[in-house]
CSV table of C-alpha atoms and ligand atoms in Angstrom, one decimal:
chain,number,residue,atom,x,y,z
A,1,UNK,CA,18.2,-11.7,-14.2
A,2,UNK,CA,14.4,-8.5,-15.1
A,3,UNK,CA,14.7,-5.6,-13.9
A,4,UNK,CA,10.8,-6.2,-12.1
A,5,UNK,CA,12.2,-9.3,-10.1
A,6,UNK,CA,12.3,-9.5,-6.6
A,7,UNK,CA,14.9,-11.3,-4.4
A,8,UNK,CA,13.3,-12.9,-1.2
A,9,UNK,CA,15.5,-12.8,1.5
A,10,UNK,CA,14.6,-14.6,5.7
A,11,UNK,CA,16.7,-13.5,8.4
A,12,UNK,CA,15.8,-17.0,10.5
A,13,UNK,CA,15.6,-16.4,14.4
A,14,UNK,CA,17.0,-13.2,15.0
A,15,UNK,CA,15.7,-14.3,18.8
A,16,UNK,CA,17.5,-16.9,19.0
A,17,UNK,CA,20.6,-16.4,16.4
A,18,UNK,CA,21.0,-12.8,16.5
A,19,UNK,CA,23.7,-11.8,19.0
A,20,UNK,CA,26.0,-9.4,16.4
A,21,UNK,CA,23.5,-8.3,14.8
A,22,UNK,CA,23.4,-10.8,11.9
A,23,UNK,CA,20.3,-10.0,10.4
A,24,UNK,CA,22.5,-7.5,8.9
A,25,UNK,CA,23.3,-9.1,5.7
A,26,UNK,CA,19.9,-9.5,5.4
A,27,UNK,CA,19.2,-6.1,5.1
A,28,UNK,CA,22.3,-5.5,2.8
A,29,UNK,CA,21.4,-7.8,-0.2
A,30,UNK,CA,18.0,-6.5,0.3
A,31,UNK,CA,19.7,-2.9,-0.1
A,32,UNK,CA,22.0,-4.3,-3.3
A,33,UNK,CA,19.7,-5.4,-5.3
A,34,UNK,CA,17.4,-2.2,-4.5
A,35,UNK,CA,20.2,-0.3,-5.8
A,36,UNK,CA,20.4,-2.2,-9.0
A,37,UNK,CA,16.4,-1.6,-9.6
A,38,UNK,CA,15.1,-4.8,-8.2
A,39,UNK,CA,12.7,-5.6,-6.0
A,40,UNK,CA,14.0,-6.8,-2.9
A,41,UNK,CA,11.5,-9.0,0.3
A,42,UNK,CA,12.7,-8.8,3.7
A,43,UNK,CA,11.2,-11.5,6.1
A,44,UNK,CA,11.7,-12.2,9.5
A,45,UNK,CA,11.4,-15.6,11.0
A,46,UNK,CA,11.4,-16.3,15.1
A,47,UNK,CA,11.4,-19.3,15.8
A,48,UNK,CA,7.5,-21.4,16.7
A,49,UNK,CA,7.0,-19.4,12.9
A,50,UNK,CA,6.6,-21.3,9.8
A,51,UNK,CA,9.3,-21.4,7.4
A,52,UNK,CA,8.7,-19.9,4.1
A,53,UNK,CA,9.8,-23.1,1.5
A,54,UNK,CA,10.1,-20.9,-1.6
A,55,UNK,CA,12.4,-17.9,-0.2
A,56,UNK,CA,15.8,-16.8,-2.4
A,57,UNK,CA,18.2,-16.2,0.3
A,58,UNK,CA,18.1,-17.5,3.7
A,59,UNK,CA,20.3,-15.7,6.4
A,60,UNK,CA,21.6,-17.5,9.8
A,61,UNK,CA,23.2,-15.4,13.2
A,62,UNK,CA,25.4,-15.6,15.8
A,63,UNK,CA,24.3,-16.7,18.9
A,64,UNK,CA,24.6,-18.3,22.6
A,65,UNK,CA,24.9,-22.1,23.3
A,66,UNK,CA,21.8,-22.8,24.8
A,67,UNK,CA,19.8,-20.6,22.3
A,68,UNK,CA,22.1,-22.6,19.0
A,69,UNK,CA,20.7,-26.1,20.4
A,70,UNK,CA,17.2,-24.3,20.4
A,71,UNK,CA,17.0,-22.5,17.1
A,72,UNK,CA,18.7,-26.3,15.8
A,73,UNK,CA,15.3,-28.0,17.0
A,74,UNK,CA,13.1,-25.8,15.8
A,75,UNK,CA,14.7,-24.9,12.2
A,76,UNK,CA,14.6,-29.1,12.7
A,77,UNK,CA,10.7,-29.5,13.9
A,78,UNK,CA,9.9,-27.6,10.5
A,79,UNK,CA,11.9,-29.1,8.1
A,80,UNK,CA,11.7,-25.8,6.1
A,81,UNK,CA,14.6,-24.9,5.7
A,82,UNK,CA,15.7,-28.6,4.5
A,83,UNK,CA,12.7,-28.5,1.8
A,84,UNK,CA,13.8,-24.7,0.3
A,85,UNK,CA,17.9,-25.5,0.1
A,86,UNK,CA,16.1,-29.0,-1.3
A,87,UNK,CA,15.1,-25.8,-3.8
A,88,UNK,CA,17.7,-24.8,-4.7
A,89,UNK,CA,17.5,-21.4,-1.7
A,90,UNK,CA,20.8,-20.5,-1.3
A,91,UNK,CA,22.1,-20.1,3.1
A,92,UNK,CA,25.1,-17.9,3.9
A,93,UNK,CA,25.5,-18.6,7.9
A,94,UNK,CA,27.4,-16.7,11.1
A,95,UNK,CA,29.6,-18.8,14.0
A,96,UNK,CA,26.7,-20.7,15.7
A,97,UNK,CA,23.8,-20.4,12.7
A,98,UNK,CA,26.7,-22.3,10.8
A,99,UNK,CA,27.6,-24.5,13.3
A,100,UNK,CA,24.0,-25.4,13.4
A,101,UNK,CA,23.8,-26.7,9.4
A,102,UNK,CA,26.8,-29.7,10.7
A,103,UNK,CA,27.0,-31.6,13.5
A,104,UNK,CA,26.0,-31.4,15.9
A,105,UNK,CA,23.0,-30.2,14.6
A,106,UNK,CA,21.5,-30.2,10.5
A,107,UNK,CA,23.1,-32.1,8.9
A,108,UNK,CA,22.7,-30.0,5.8
A,109,UNK,CA,27.0,-29.7,5.5
A,110,UNK,CA,29.5,-31.6,6.2
A,111,UNK,CA,31.3,-30.1,8.8
A,112,UNK,CA,31.9,-30.8,12.4
A,113,UNK,CA,31.7,-28.4,15.7
A,114,UNK,CA,33.6,-29.3,19.1
A,115,UNK,CA,35.3,-26.6,21.2
A,116,UNK,CA,38.1,-24.9,22.0
A,117,UNK,CA,40.6,-24.7,25.4
A,118,UNK,CA,40.2,-20.5,24.5
A,119,UNK,CA,37.8,-18.6,22.8
A,120,UNK,CA,38.8,-16.2,19.3
A,121,UNK,CA,37.8,-13.2,19.3
A,122,UNK,CA,39.4,-10.3,17.4
A,123,UNK,CA,39.4,-9.4,13.8
A,124,UNK,CA,38.8,-11.7,11.3
A,125,UNK,CA,40.3,-11.5,7.9
A,126,UNK,CA,40.8,-14.2,5.1
A,127,UNK,CA,41.1,-14.8,1.6
A,128,UNK,CA,38.5,-16.0,-0.4
A,129,UNK,CA,38.7,-19.5,-1.3
A,130,UNK,CA,37.0,-19.4,-5.0
A,131,UNK,CA,37.7,-17.5,-7.8
A,132,UNK,CA,34.6,-16.5,-8.0
A,133,UNK,CA,34.4,-13.6,-5.5
A,134,UNK,CA,36.3,-9.9,-6.5
A,135,UNK,CA,37.6,-8.8,-3.0
A,136,UNK,CA,41.2,-9.4,-2.8
A,137,UNK,CA,40.0,-9.8,1.4
A,138,UNK,CA,37.0,-10.6,3.0
A,139,UNK,CA,37.4,-8.4,6.5
A,140,UNK,CA,35.2,-9.0,10.4
A,141,UNK,CA,35.7,-9.9,13.5
A,142,UNK,CA,34.8,-13.5,15.4
A,143,UNK,CA,34.4,-13.8,18.9
A,144,UNK,CA,33.7,-18.0,20.0
A,145,UNK,CA,34.7,-21.4,21.3
A,146,UNK,CA,33.6,-23.8,18.1
A,147,UNK,CA,36.6,-25.5,16.2
A,148,UNK,CA,35.0,-26.7,13.6
A,149,UNK,CA,36.6,-29.2,10.9
A,150,UNK,CA,35.0,-29.8,7.3
A,151,UNK,CA,34.2,-32.4,5.9
A,152,UNK,CA,35.8,-34.0,2.5
A,153,UNK,CA,33.8,-32.4,-0.5
A,154,UNK,CA,33.5,-29.1,1.7
A,155,UNK,CA,35.7,-26.0,1.2
A,156,UNK,CA,36.5,-23.4,2.8
A,157,UNK,CA,35.0,-20.2,2.4
A,158,UNK,CA,38.2,-18.4,3.3
A,159,UNK,CA,42.1,-18.8,4.5
A,160,UNK,CA,42.9,-17.2,7.1
A,161,UNK,CA,45.9,-14.1,6.9
A,162,UNK,CA,44.0,-12.6,11.0
A,163,UNK,CA,42.3,-14.5,13.2
A,164,UNK,CA,41.4,-17.8,14.0
A,165,UNK,CA,38.7,-19.3,11.7
A,166,UNK,CA,37.4,-22.3,12.1
A,167,UNK,CA,40.4,-23.0,14.8
A,168,UNK,CA,40.9,-26.7,12.6
A,169,UNK,CA,44.6,-26.8,12.2
A,170,UNK,CA,43.9,-26.5,8.5
A,171,UNK,CA,43.6,-21.9,8.1
A,172,UNK,CA,40.2,-22.4,7.6
A,173,UNK,CA,37.4,-20.1,7.6
A,174,UNK,CA,33.8,-21.0,6.5
A,175,UNK,CA,32.3,-23.8,4.3
A,176,UNK,CA,31.5,-23.3,1.1
A,177,UNK,CA,28.9,-26.4,-0.1
A,178,UNK,CA,26.7,-26.3,-3.4
A,179,UNK,CA,24.5,-22.9,-2.2
A,180,UNK,CA,24.9,-23.1,1.6
A,181,UNK,CA,27.5,-20.5,2.9
A,182,UNK,CA,28.8,-20.8,6.5
A,183,UNK,CA,31.7,-18.0,8.3
A,184,UNK,CA,32.7,-16.8,11.3
A,185,UNK,CA,32.6,-14.0,9.6
A,186,UNK,CA,30.3,-12.3,12.5
A,187,UNK,CA,28.6,-9.4,12.6
A,188,UNK,CA,27.1,-8.0,9.6
A,189,UNK,CA,29.6,-9.2,7.8
A,190,UNK,CA,28.1,-8.4,4.3
A,191,UNK,CA,28.4,-4.6,4.5
A,192,UNK,CA,32.0,-4.5,4.3
A,193,UNK,CA,32.3,-7.5,2.1
A,194,UNK,CA,29.9,-6.6,-1.1
A,195,UNK,CA,32.2,-8.9,-3.4
A,196,UNK,CA,30.5,-12.1,-1.3
A,197,UNK,CA,26.9,-9.7,-0.8
A,198,UNK,CA,26.7,-9.3,-4.9
A,199,UNK,CA,28.0,-13.6,-5.4
A,200,UNK,CA,25.6,-14.8,-2.9
A,201,UNK,CA,22.9,-12.4,-4.8
A,202,UNK,CA,23.3,-13.8,-8.5
A,203,UNK,CA,23.9,-16.7,-7.6
A,204,UNK,CA,20.5,-16.6,-6.2
A,205,UNK,CA,18.9,-15.4,-8.3
A,206,UNK,CA,20.9,-14.9,-11.5
A,207,UNK,CA,23.5,-12.3,-13.4
A,208,UNK,CA,22.6,-8.8,-11.0
A,209,UNK,CA,21.8,-5.5,-14.2
A,210,UNK,CA,25.2,-4.3,-15.6
A,211,UNK,CA,23.3,-0.9,-13.7
A,212,UNK,CA,23.0,0.9,-12.3
A,213,UNK,CA,25.3,-0.6,-9.8
A,214,UNK,CA,25.5,0.0,-5.6
A,215,UNK,CA,27.9,3.3,-4.3
A,216,UNK,CA,30.3,1.7,-3.0
A,217,UNK,CA,32.9,4.6,-1.9
A,218,UNK,CA,32.3,4.3,1.6
A,219,UNK,CA,31.7,0.6,1.8
A,220,UNK,CA,35.7,0.7,-0.1
A,221,UNK,CA,36.5,3.6,2.6
A,222,UNK,CA,35.6,1.3,5.6
A,223,UNK,CA,37.8,-1.3,4.0
A,224,UNK,CA,40.7,0.1,3.9
A,225,UNK,CA,40.2,1.7,7.1
A,226,UNK,CA,39.2,-1.7,9.1
A,227,UNK,CA,42.7,-3.3,7.2
A,228,UNK,CA,44.6,-0.7,8.3
A,229,UNK,CA,44.2,-0.5,12.0
A,230,UNK,CA,44.5,-4.0,11.6
A,231,UNK,CA,47.7,-3.7,10.0
A,232,UNK,CA,47.8,-4.8,7.6
A,233,UNK,CA,48.4,-1.9,5.6
A,234,UNK,CA,46.8,-0.7,2.6
B,1,LIG,N1,28.4,-21.1,21.1
B,1,LIG,C1,28.8,-21.0,20.0
B,1,LIG,C2,30.7,-21.2,19.9
B,1,LIG,O1,31.0,-20.4,20.8
B,1,LIG,C3,28.5,-20.2,19.3
B,1,LIG,C4,28.9,-18.5,19.4
B,1,LIG,C5,28.5,-17.4,18.4
B,1,LIG,O2,27.5,-17.3,17.4
B,1,LIG,N2,29.3,-15.8,17.3
B,1,LIG,O3,31.2,-21.3,19.1
């Protein structure tokens, strides 16, 4: 991508799907683009507002059950997200946002979510499933009662080391289907998982400039601290 390129990132429905500050994922994507000398545009779209058709990346976050149903209805009625995905947009969706992309919901990825008997609450650490992610582990937390079963052709985003993730008994967390990424890594997970952020950026806009690069010293310390606190040692 050329240095005068602008990455556009849409936060979808943060008032309905923003319980855990997941919109911070969009901030991380923009900051990491800017640290490389690229431009960035962050757009927040709430329910009832038109969803842009031509942005590069769309992020969706976690939310309450009632809110997630309302969000699914609004996104379906608008049609903009589906059109953007057909045009090659990248989607990163967390928990409720992830669930509504499947069934019941928008049917954009082949995953099905139902209720678990107990809530999954706590730290979540996974090993990235695809070789394209250079971080050895993805780190975050989870708070959900949904159990998500992956259909054929959809692969996990990560393999659970600590926590519950999808909770479907296959040790998976999240899903990857084309350019759609889902996960139970709540909150602004990309802040702690820069390789995943950069992977999403690369998919959206092509190879990132080799220099300058973001200073990830603090992120590295935070990741080490978190892993130590969780008890994985490092
Ligand atoms: N209501 C959904 C669940 O409990 C989503 C929760 C969330 O987004 N954290 O599974």
